[in-house]
PDB file of N, CA and C in Angstrom:
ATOM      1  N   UNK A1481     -48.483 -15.068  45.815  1.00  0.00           N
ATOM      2  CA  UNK A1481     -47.462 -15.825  45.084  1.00  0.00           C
ATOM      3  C   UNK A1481     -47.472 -15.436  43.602  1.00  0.00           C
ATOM      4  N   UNK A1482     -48.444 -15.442  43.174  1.00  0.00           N
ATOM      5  CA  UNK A1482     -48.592 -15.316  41.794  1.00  0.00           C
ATOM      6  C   UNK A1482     -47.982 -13.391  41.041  1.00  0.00           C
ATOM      7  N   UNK A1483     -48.517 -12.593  42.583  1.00  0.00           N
ATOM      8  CA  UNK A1483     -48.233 -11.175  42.015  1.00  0.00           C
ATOM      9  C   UNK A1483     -46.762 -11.344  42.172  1.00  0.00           C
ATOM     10  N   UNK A1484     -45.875 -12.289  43.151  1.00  0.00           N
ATOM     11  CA  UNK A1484     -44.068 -11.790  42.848  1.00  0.00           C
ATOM     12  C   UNK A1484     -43.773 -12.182  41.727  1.00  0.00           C
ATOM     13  N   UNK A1485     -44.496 -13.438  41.520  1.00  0.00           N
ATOM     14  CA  UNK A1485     -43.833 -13.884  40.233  1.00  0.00           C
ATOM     15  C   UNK A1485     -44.315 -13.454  38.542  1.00  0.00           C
ATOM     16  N   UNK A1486     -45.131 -12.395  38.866  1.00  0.00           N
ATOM     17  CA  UNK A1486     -45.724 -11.549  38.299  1.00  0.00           C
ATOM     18  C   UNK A1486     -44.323 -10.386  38.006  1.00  0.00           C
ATOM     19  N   UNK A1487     -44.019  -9.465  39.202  1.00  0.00           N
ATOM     20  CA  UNK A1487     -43.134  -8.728  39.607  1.00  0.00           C
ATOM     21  C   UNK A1487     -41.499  -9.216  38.938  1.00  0.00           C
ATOM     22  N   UNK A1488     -41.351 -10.572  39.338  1.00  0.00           N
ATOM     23  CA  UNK A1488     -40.144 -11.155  38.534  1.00  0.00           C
ATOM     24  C   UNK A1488     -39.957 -11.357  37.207  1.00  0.00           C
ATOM     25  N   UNK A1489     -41.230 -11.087  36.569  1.00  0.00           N
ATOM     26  CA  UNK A1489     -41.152 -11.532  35.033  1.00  0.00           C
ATOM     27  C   UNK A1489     -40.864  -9.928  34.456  1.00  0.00           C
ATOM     28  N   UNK A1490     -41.655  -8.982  34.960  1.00  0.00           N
ATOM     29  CA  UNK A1490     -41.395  -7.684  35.099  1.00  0.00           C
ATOM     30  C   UNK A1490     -40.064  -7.194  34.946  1.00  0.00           C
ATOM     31  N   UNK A1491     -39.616  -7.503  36.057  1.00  0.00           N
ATOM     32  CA  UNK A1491     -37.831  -7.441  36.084  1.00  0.00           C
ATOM     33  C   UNK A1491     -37.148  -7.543  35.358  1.00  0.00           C
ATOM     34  N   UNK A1492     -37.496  -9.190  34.858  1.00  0.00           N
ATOM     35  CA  UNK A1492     -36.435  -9.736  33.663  1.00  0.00           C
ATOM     36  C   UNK A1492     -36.597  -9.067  32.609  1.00  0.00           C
ATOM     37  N   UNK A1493     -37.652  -8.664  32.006  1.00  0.00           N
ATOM     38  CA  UNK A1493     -38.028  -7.992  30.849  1.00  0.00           C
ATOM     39  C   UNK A1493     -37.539  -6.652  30.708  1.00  0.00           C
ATOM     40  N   UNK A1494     -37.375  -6.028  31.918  1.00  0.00           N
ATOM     41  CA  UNK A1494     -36.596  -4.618  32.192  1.00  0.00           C
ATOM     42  C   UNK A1494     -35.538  -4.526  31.396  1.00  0.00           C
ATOM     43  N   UNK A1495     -34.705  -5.566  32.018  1.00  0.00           N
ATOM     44  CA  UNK A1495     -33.047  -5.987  32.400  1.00  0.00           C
ATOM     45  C   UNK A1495     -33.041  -6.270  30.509  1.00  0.00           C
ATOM     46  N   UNK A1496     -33.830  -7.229  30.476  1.00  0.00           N
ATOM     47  CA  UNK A1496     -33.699  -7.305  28.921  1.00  0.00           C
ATOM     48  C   UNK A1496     -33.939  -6.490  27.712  1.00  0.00           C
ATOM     49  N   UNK A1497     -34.560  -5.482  28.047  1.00  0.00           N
ATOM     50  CA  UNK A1497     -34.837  -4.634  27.149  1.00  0.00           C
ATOM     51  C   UNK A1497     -33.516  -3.269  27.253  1.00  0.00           C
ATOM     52  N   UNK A1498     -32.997  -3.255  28.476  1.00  0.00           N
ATOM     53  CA  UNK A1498     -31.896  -2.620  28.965  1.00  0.00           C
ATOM     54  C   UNK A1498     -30.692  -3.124  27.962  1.00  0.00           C
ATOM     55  N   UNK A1499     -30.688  -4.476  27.863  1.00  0.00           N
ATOM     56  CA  UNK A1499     -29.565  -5.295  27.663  1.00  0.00           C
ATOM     57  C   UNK A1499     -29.986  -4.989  25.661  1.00  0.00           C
ATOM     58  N   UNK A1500     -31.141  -5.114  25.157  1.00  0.00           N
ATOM     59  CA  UNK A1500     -31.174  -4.502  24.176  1.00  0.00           C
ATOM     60  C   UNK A1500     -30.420  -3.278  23.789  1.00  0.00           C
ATOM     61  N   UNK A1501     -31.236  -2.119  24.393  1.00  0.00           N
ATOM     62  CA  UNK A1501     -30.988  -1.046  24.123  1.00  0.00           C
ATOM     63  C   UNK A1501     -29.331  -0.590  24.262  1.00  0.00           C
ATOM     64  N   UNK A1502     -28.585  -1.572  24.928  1.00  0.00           N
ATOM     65  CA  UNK A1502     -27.167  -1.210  24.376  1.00  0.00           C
ATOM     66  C   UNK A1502     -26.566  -1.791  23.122  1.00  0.00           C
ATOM     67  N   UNK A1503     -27.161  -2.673  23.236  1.00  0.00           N
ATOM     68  CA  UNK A1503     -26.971  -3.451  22.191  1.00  0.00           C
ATOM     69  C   UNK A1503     -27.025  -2.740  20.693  1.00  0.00           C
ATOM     70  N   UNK A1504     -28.235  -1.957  20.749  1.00  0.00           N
ATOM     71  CA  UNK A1504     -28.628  -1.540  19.401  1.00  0.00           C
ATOM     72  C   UNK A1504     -27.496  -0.160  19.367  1.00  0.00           C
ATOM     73  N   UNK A1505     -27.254   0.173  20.487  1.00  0.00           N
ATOM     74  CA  UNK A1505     -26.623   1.623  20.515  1.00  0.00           C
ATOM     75  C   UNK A1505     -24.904   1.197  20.008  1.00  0.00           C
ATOM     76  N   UNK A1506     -24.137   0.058  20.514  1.00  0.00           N
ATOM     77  CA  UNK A1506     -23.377  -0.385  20.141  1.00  0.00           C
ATOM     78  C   UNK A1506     -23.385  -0.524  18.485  1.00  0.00           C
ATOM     79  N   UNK A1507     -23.959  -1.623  18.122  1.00  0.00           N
ATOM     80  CA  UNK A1507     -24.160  -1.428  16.418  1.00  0.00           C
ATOM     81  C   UNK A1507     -24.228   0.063  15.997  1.00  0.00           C
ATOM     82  N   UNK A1508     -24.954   0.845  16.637  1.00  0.00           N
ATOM     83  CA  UNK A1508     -24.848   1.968  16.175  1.00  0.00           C
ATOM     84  C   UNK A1508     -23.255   2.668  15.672  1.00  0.00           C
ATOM     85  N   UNK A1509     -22.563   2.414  17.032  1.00  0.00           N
ATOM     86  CA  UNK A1509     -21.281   2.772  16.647  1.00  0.00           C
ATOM     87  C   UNK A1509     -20.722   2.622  15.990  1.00  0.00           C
ATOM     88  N   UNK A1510     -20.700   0.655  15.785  1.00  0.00           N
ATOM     89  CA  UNK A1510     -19.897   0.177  14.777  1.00  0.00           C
ATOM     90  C   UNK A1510     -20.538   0.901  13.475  1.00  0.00           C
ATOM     91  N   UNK A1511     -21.575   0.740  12.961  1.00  0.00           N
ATOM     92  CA  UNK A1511     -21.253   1.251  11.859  1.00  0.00           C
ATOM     93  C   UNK A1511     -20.931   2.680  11.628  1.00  0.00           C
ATOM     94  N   UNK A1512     -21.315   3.589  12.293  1.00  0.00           N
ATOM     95  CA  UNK A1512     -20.511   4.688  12.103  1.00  0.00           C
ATOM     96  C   UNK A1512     -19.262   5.042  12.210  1.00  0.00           C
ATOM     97  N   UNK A1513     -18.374   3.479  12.315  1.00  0.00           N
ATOM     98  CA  UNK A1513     -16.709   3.447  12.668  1.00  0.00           C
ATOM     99  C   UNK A1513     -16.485   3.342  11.121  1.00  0.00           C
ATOM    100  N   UNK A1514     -17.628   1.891  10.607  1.00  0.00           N
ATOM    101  CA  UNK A1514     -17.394   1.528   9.130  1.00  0.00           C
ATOM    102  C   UNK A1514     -17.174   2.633   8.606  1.00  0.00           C
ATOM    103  N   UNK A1515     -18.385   3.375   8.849  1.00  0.00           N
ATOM    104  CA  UNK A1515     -18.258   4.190   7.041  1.00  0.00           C
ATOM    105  C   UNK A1515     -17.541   5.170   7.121  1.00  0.00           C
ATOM    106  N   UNK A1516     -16.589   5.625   8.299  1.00  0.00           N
ATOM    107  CA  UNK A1516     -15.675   6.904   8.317  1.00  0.00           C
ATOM    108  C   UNK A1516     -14.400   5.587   7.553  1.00  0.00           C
ATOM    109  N   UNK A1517     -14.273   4.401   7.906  1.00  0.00           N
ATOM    110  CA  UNK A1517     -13.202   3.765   7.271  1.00  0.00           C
ATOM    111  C   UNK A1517     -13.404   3.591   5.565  1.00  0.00           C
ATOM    112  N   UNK A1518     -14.880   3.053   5.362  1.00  0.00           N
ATOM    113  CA  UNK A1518     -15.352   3.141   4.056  1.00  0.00           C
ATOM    114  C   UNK A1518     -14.545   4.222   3.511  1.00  0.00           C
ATOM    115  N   UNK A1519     -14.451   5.584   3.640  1.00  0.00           N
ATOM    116  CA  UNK A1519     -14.691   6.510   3.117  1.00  0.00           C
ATOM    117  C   UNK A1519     -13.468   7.120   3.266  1.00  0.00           C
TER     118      UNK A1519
END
């Protein structure tokens, strides 16, 4: 019992670090939209 729910915390943390990593890649964009408008 303890190793699925071991396994499930695993998961979520995946999914979330997934859900990061677009995240940061997005901002990425935006500002490289800014500063071609900046400019």
């Amino acid at each position: 019992m303890g190793w699925d729910n071991r396994r499930k915390r695993f998961d979520f943390g995946r999914r979330v670090a997934l859900v990061m990593d677009n995240y940061v890649v997005l901002i990425g964009i935006e500002r490289k939209r800014n500063k071609k408008d900046g400019l």
